[in-house]
Every structure is written in structure tokens, then in C-alpha cells.
Coordinates of C-alpha atoms and ligand atoms in Angstrom, one line a residue:
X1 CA 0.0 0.0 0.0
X2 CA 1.2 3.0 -0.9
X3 CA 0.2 6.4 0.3
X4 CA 1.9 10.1 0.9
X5 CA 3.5 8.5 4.3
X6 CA 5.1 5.9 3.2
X7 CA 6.9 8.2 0.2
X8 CA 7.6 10.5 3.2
X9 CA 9.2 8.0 5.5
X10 CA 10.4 5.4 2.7
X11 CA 8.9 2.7 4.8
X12 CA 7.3 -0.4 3.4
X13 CA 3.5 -0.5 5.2
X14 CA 1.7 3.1 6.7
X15 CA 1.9 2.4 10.4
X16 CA 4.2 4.4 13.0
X17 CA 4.4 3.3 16.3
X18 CA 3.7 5.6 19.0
X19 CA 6.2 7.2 21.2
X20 CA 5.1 5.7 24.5
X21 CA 7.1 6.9 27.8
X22 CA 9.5 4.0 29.5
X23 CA 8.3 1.2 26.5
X24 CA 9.4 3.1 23.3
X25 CA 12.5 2.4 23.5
X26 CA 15.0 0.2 21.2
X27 CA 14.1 -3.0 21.5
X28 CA 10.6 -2.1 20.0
X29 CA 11.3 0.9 17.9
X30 CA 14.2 -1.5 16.3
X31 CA 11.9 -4.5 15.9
X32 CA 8.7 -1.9 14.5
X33 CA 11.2 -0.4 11.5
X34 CA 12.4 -4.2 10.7
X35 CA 8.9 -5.1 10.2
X36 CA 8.6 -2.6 7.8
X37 CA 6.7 0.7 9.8
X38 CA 8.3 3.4 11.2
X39 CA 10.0 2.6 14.9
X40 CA 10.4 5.3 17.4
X41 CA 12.4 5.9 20.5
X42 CA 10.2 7.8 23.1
X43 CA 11.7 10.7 24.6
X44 CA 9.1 10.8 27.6
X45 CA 10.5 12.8 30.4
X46 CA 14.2 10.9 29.7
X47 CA 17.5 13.0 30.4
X48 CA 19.2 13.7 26.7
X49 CA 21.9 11.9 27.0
X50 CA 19.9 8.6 27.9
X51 CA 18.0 9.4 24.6
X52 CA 21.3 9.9 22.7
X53 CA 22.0 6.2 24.4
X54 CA 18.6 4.6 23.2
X55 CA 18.9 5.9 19.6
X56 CA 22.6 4.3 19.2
X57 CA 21.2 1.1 20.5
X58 CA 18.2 1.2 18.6
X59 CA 20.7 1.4 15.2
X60 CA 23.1 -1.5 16.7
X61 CA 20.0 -3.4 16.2
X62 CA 18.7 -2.2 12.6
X63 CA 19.7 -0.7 10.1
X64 CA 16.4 0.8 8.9
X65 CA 15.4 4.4 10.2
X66 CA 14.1 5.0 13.3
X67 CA 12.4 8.2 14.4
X68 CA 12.1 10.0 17.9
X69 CA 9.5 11.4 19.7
X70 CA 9.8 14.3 21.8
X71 CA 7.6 14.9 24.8
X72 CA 7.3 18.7 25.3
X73 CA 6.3 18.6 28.9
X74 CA 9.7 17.0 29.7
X75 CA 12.5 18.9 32.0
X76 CA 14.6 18.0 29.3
X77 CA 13.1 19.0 26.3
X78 CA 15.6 21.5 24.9
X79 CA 18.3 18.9 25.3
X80 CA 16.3 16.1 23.6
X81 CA 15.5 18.5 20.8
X82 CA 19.3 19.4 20.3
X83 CA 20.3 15.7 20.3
X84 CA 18.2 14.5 17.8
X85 CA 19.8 16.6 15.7
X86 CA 23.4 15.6 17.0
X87 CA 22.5 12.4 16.2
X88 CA 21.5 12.7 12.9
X89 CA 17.6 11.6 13.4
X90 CA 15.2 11.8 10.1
X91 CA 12.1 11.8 11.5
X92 CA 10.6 13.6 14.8
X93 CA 7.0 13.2 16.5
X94 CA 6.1 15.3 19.1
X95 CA 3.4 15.7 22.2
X96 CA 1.7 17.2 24.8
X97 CA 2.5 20.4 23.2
X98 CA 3.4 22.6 20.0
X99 CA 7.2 22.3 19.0
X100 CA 7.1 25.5 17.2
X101 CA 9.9 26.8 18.9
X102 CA 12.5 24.0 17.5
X103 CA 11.0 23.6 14.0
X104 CA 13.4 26.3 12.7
X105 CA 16.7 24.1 14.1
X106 CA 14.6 21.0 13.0
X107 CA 14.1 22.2 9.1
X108 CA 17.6 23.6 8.7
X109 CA 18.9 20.0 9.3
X110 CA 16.6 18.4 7.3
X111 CA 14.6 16.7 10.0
X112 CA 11.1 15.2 9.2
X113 CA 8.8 16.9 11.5
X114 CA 5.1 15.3 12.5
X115 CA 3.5 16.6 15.3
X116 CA 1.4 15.0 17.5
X117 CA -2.3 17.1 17.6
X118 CA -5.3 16.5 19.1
X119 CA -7.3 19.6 17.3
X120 CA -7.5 21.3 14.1
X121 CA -6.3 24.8 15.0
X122 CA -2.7 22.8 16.3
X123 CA -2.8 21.3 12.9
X124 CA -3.5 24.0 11.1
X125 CA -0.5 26.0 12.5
X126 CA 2.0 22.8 12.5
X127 CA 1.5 23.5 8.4
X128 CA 2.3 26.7 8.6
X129 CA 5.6 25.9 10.7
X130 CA 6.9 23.8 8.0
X131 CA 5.8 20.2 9.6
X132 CA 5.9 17.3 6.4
X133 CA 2.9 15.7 8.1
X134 CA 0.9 15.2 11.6
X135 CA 0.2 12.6 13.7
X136 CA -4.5 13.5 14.4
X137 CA -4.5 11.2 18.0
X138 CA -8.1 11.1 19.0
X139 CA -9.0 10.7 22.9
X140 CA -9.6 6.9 22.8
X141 CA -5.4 6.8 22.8
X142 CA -3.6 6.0 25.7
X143 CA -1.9 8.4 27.7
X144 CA -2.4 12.5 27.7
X145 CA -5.2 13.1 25.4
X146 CA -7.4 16.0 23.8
X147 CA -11.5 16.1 23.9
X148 CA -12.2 14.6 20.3
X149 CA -12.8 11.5 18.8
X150 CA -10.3 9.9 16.1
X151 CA -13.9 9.6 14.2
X152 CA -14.7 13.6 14.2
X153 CA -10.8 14.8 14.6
X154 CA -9.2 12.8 11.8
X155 CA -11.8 14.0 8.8
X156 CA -11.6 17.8 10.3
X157 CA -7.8 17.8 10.0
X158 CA -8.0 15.9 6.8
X159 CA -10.2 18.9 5.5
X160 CA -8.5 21.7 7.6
X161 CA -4.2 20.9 6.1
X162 CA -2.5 19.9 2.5
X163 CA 0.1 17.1 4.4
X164 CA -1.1 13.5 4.9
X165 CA -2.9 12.9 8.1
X166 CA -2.0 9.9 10.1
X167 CA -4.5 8.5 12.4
X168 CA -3.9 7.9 16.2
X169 CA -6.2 6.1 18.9
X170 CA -8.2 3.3 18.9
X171 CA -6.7 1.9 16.1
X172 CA -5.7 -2.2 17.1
X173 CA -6.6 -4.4 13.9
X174 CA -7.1 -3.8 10.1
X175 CA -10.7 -2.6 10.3
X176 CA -8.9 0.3 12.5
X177 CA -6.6 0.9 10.1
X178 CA -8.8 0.6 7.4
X179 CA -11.7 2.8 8.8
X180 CA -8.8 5.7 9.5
X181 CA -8.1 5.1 5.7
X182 CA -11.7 5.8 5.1
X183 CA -11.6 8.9 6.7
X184 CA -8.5 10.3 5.1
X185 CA -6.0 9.3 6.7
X186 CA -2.6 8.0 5.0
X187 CA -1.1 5.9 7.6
X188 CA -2.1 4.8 11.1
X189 CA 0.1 5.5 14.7
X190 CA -0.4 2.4 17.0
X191 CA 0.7 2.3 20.4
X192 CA -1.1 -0.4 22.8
X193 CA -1.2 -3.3 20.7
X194 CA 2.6 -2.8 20.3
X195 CA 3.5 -2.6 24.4
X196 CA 2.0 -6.6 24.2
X197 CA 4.7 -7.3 21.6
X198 CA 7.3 -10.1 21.9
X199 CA 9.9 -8.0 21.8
X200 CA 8.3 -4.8 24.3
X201 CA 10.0 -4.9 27.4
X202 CA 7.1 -3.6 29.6
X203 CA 6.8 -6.3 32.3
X204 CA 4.4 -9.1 32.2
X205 CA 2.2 -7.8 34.3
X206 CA 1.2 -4.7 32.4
X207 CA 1.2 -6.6 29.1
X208 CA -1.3 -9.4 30.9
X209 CA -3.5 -6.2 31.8
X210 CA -3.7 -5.0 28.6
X211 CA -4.0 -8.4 27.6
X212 CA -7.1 -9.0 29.8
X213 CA -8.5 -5.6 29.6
X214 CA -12.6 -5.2 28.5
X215 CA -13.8 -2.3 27.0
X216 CA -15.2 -0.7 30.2
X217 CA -11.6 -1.3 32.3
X218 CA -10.2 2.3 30.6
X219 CA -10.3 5.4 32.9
X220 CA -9.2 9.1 32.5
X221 CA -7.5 10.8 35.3
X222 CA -6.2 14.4 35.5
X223 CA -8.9 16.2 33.9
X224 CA -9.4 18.5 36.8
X225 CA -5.9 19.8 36.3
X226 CA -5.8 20.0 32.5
X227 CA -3.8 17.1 32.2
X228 CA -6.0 14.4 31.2
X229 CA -4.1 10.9 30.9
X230 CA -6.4 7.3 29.9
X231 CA -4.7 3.9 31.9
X232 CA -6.1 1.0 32.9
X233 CA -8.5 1.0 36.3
X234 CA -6.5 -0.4 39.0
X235 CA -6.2 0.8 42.6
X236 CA -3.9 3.7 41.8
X237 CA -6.6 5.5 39.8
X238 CA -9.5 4.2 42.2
X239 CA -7.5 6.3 44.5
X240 CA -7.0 9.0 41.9
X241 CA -10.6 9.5 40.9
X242 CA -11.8 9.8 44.8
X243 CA -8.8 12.4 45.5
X244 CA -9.9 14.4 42.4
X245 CA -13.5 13.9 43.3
X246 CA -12.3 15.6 46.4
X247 CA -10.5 18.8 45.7
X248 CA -7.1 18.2 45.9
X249 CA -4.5 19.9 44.8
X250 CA -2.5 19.6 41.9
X251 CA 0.7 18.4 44.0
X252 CA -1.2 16.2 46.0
X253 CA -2.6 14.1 42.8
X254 CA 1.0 14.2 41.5
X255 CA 2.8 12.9 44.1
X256 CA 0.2 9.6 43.5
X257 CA 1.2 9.3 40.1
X258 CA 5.1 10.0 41.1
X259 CA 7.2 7.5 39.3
X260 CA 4.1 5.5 38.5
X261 CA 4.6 4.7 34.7
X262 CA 8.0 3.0 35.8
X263 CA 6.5 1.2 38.6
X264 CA 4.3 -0.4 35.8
X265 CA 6.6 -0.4 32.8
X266 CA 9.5 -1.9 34.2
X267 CA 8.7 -3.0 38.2
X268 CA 5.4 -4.9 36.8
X269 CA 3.7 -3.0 39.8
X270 CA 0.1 -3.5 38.3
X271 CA -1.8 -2.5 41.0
X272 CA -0.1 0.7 41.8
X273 CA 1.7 1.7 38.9
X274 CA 0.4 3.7 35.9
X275 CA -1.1 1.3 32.9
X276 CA -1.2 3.3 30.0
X277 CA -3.3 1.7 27.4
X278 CA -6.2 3.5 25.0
X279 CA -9.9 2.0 25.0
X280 CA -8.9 -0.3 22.2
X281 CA -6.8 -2.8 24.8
X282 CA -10.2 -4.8 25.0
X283 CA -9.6 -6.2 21.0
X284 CA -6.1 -7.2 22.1
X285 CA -5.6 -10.7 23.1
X286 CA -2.1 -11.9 22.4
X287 CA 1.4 -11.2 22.5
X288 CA 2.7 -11.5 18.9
X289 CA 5.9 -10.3 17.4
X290 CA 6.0 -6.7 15.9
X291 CA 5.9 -8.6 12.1
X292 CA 3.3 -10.7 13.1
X293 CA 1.2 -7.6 14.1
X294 CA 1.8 -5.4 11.2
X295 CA 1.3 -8.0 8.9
X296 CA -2.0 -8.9 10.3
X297 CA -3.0 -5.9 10.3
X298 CA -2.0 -5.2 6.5
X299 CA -3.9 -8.7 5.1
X300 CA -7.3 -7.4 7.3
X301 CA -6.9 -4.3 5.5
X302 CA -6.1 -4.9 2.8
X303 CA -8.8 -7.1 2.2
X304 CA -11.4 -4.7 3.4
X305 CA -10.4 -2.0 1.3
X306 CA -10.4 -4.3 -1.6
X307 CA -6.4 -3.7 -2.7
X308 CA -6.2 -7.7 -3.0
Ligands
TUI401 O1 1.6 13.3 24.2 C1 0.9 12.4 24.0 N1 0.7 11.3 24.9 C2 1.4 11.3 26.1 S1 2.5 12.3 26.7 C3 2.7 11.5 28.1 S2 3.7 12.0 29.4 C4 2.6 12.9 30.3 N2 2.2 12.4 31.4 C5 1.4 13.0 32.2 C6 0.9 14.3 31.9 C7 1.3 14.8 30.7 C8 2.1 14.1 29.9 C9 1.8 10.4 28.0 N3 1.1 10.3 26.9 N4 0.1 12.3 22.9 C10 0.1 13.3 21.9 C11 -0.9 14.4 22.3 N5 -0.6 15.7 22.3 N6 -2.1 14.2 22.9 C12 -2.6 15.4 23.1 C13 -1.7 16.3 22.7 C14 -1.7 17.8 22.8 C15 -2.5 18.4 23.7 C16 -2.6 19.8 23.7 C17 -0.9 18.5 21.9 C18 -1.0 19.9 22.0 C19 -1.8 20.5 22.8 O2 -1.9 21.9 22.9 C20 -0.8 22.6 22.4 C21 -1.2 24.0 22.0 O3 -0.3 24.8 22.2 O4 -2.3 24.1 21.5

């Protein structure tokens, strides 16, 4: 299948992965661009230099391109957005924020730049900053999310920019990626069926979550503070929920959350660590390898949009 993206990126099939804190790192942004998408190393809030670290790893292991997301909330932000470019990185995505202020530095070294937006006014002025595409994550994705749908956000943003629109969030099989194909889309971002993948290194217990997940088991926490983040129910976000429900402060919910995503990630501290997963980790019921995933997806879709 060819479309805009996959000219853009030179990869072989239309699906990034996304640039999930603590599990995008090499293992699975090397074993993504082997299978023919685009792998990415997630900058989350990670120092540069262990960024500069991940990237070399991640090229030990292919020698296809990988990208790197930068998280603009992160301390380390500037850094991470200087490195890439000491590094020699192709492709960026970016979130939780607009990147405008690196796009300059990021263009004058020839860096492909997709944002990450969760409205068409971000989109809008990502085109006019120079970005070669964007990244139109609805709120079903896991992790920090906007108010709209992918259903109503990827068709605005389609209409509302010129570059090819990929689709992000609740996208998990080939009717996903198909449907996001239907609405305009030219290749697909996938991050939760891709933290069950053989070669993920989130722990067991977060993958068997995920893994056992219904559709009701997703909860939002944060929205009082502007920071709205979807994870899996567990006891941390039961605690969350009755906190916010509450009044408390800011700080107060933070400290909860404090080193959370690691405890989950990498501890496989399912109870009270942070399970980041969008509302589509109910249609996932196996670990596979990343080829085995993209491939399935591909043959569903291409089958329902008739290519074969
Ligand atoms: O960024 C993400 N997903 C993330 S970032 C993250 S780390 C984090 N943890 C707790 C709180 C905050 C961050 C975990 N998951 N996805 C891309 C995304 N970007 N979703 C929504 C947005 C977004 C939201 C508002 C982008 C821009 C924006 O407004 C910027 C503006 O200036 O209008």
C-alpha cells in the first residue's frame, strides 16, 4: 500500500508506532522499523543523554530508520531536541504540546517533523511551521489526550491541512486501520497493541492487563488539572478518581502518580503503577511479534479495502 507516508518516510507498510514513555525504547522501535513501519524511541521525560544512548542502541539493532518522539512537557526537552539533531535523526514526532519553537533548528537540518495534535487549530499551525505531516490522535489513545474522537478529529484535519494525516487512537486491527483510511488518513500511529509485543520490554504484568483488559476497564485521570491521561482501572486510579473527586490539589494528585509509569513499565507494579493503554486494549488478546502484528494488520486491511 502506498500512500503520501510511506513516500515520506520510505517505509514499506503506513503504520508508526507511538512514542510511549518507558516502552518506546529500542528493543521495539528497532523491531517496528524491521517489520517494515516506522519505529520510534520515546523521549518521555528521559535525560538527553539517555535518549542519545537509546537511539545508538536502537541502530546497533537495525539498520532501517528510526524516528524520535519528543515529549514537550519533559524537563529536558531542549536537550532532547538538540540531540536529535546531534544524532542525525530523520524523522521527529512530538506531544503534549506545540514544537514550534524548535521547528526552525529541526528544518535547517533536514529533520522530518510530525506533530502530534489532538485539534485542528494545532494542525493547522503545524503546516504553517513547516511540519511534512501530523500525527490527528483522538482521545480513545492511551496516555495524555485532547477532547475529540479519532472519528470527528481525523476528517476535520484531513479537510483543515494539505500534508497527509495519520490516524492515532483506537486503532488495534485492520478494520482500525482501514476505517482511519476511510476517513482520510494515509497511515495509522499504533501504540497499545505494540506494548504486548514479543519484543516490548514492559513487564508481564502490564502486558497481561492490557491483555485482559474489557472495553469498560479504561479510565481518564487528571482532567481536573488540564492534564487528562487514559490507563487501565486499577487501585492507583480508584484512589486518583476519589482524590480528584475531592478537591485536591495539583501536587497532591502528583505525588500519587510520582514514578508510576516506571513502577508499571518496568517494576510490573500492576496495582499501583500507571497502565497506560487507550480504549482499544479490550480487542487485544495476544502477545505477537511486531511482524506478526503489522502483517496482520496489513492482510485485514487490505482485504477490506479491496487492494487484494
Ligand atoms: O503526548 C501524547 N501522549 C502522552 S505524553 C505523556 S507523558 C505525560 N504524562 C502526564 C501528563 C502529561 C504528559 C503520556 N502520553 N500524545 C500526543 C498528544 N498531544 N495528545 C494530546 C496532545 C496535545 C494536547 C494539547 C498537543 C498539543 C496541545 O496543545 C498545544 C497547544 O499549544 O495548543
Amino acid at each position: 500500500m502506498k500512500t503520501r507516508i510511506t513516500e515520506l518516510l520510505q517505509i514499506e507498510y503506513p503504520i508508526i508506532q507511538g512514542g510511549m514513555a518507558w516502552v518506546a525504547e529500542h528493543h521495539l522501535a528497532a523491531a517496528v522499523s524491521e517489520a517494515g513501519g516506522l519505529g520510534l524511541i520515546g523521549g518521555a521525560n528521559a535525560p538527553a543523554d539517555v535518549v542519545r544512548a537509546e537511539i545508538r542502541k536502537a541502530r546497533e539493532m537495525t539498520k532501517k530508520e528510526i524516528g524520535v518522539n519528543v515529549m514537550l512537557l519533559s524537563p529536558y526537552a531542549d536537550e532532547v531536541a538538540k540531540v536529535v539533531v546531534e544524532e542525525g535523526i530523520k524523522v521527529i514526532t512530538t506531544g503534549a504540546g506545540s514544537p514550534e519553537k524548535y521547528m526552525e533548528m529541526w528544518k535547517e537540518a533536514e529533520i522530518k517533523v510530525i506533530p502530534v495534535v489532538a485539534s485542528m487549530a494545532l494542525a493547522r499551525r503545524m503546516e504553517r511551521y513547516g511540519a511534512a505531516a501530523v500525527v490527528a490522535e483522538g482521545c480513545e489513545s492511551g496516555g495524555h489526550i485532547g477532547e475529540q474522537t479519532t472519528m470527528t478529529l481525523v476528517p476535520q484535519v484531513v479537510d483543515a491541512v494539505d500534508i497527509p494525516v495519520i490516524a492515532a487512537g483506537g486503532i488495534g486491527d485492520g478494520r482500525g486501520f482501514a476505517a482511519a483510511m476511510m476517513l482520510g488518513a494515509e497511515a495509522v500511529q499504533i501504540g497499545t497493541r505494540f506494548v504486548v509485543a514479543e519484543e516490548s520490554i514492559a513487564s508481564d504484568a502490564y502486558k497481561d492487563r492490557i491483555i485482559k483488559a474489557k472495553d469498560i476497564d479504561s479510565e481518564v485521570t487528571g482532567r481536573s488539572h488540564g492534564h487528562p491521561v487514559r490507563q487501565l482501572r486499577n487501585q492507583m486510579t480508584r484512589e486518583y478518581v476519589k482524590k480528584e473527586k475531592e478537591g485536591a490539589s495539583f501536587e497532591e494528585l502528583e505525588y500519587l502518580t510520582l514514578g508510576a509509569l516506571k513502577k508499571a513499565v518496568i517494576d510490573g507494579d500492576a496495582v499501583n503503577g500507571t497502565l497506560m493503554a487507550g480504549q482499544i486494549a479490550g480487542l487485544i488478546k495476544q502477545k505477537q511479534s511486531c511482524k506478526e502484528i503489522i502483517t496482520e494488520i496489513m492482510k485485514e486491511a487490505e482485504k477490506l479495502l479491496l487492494l487484494t
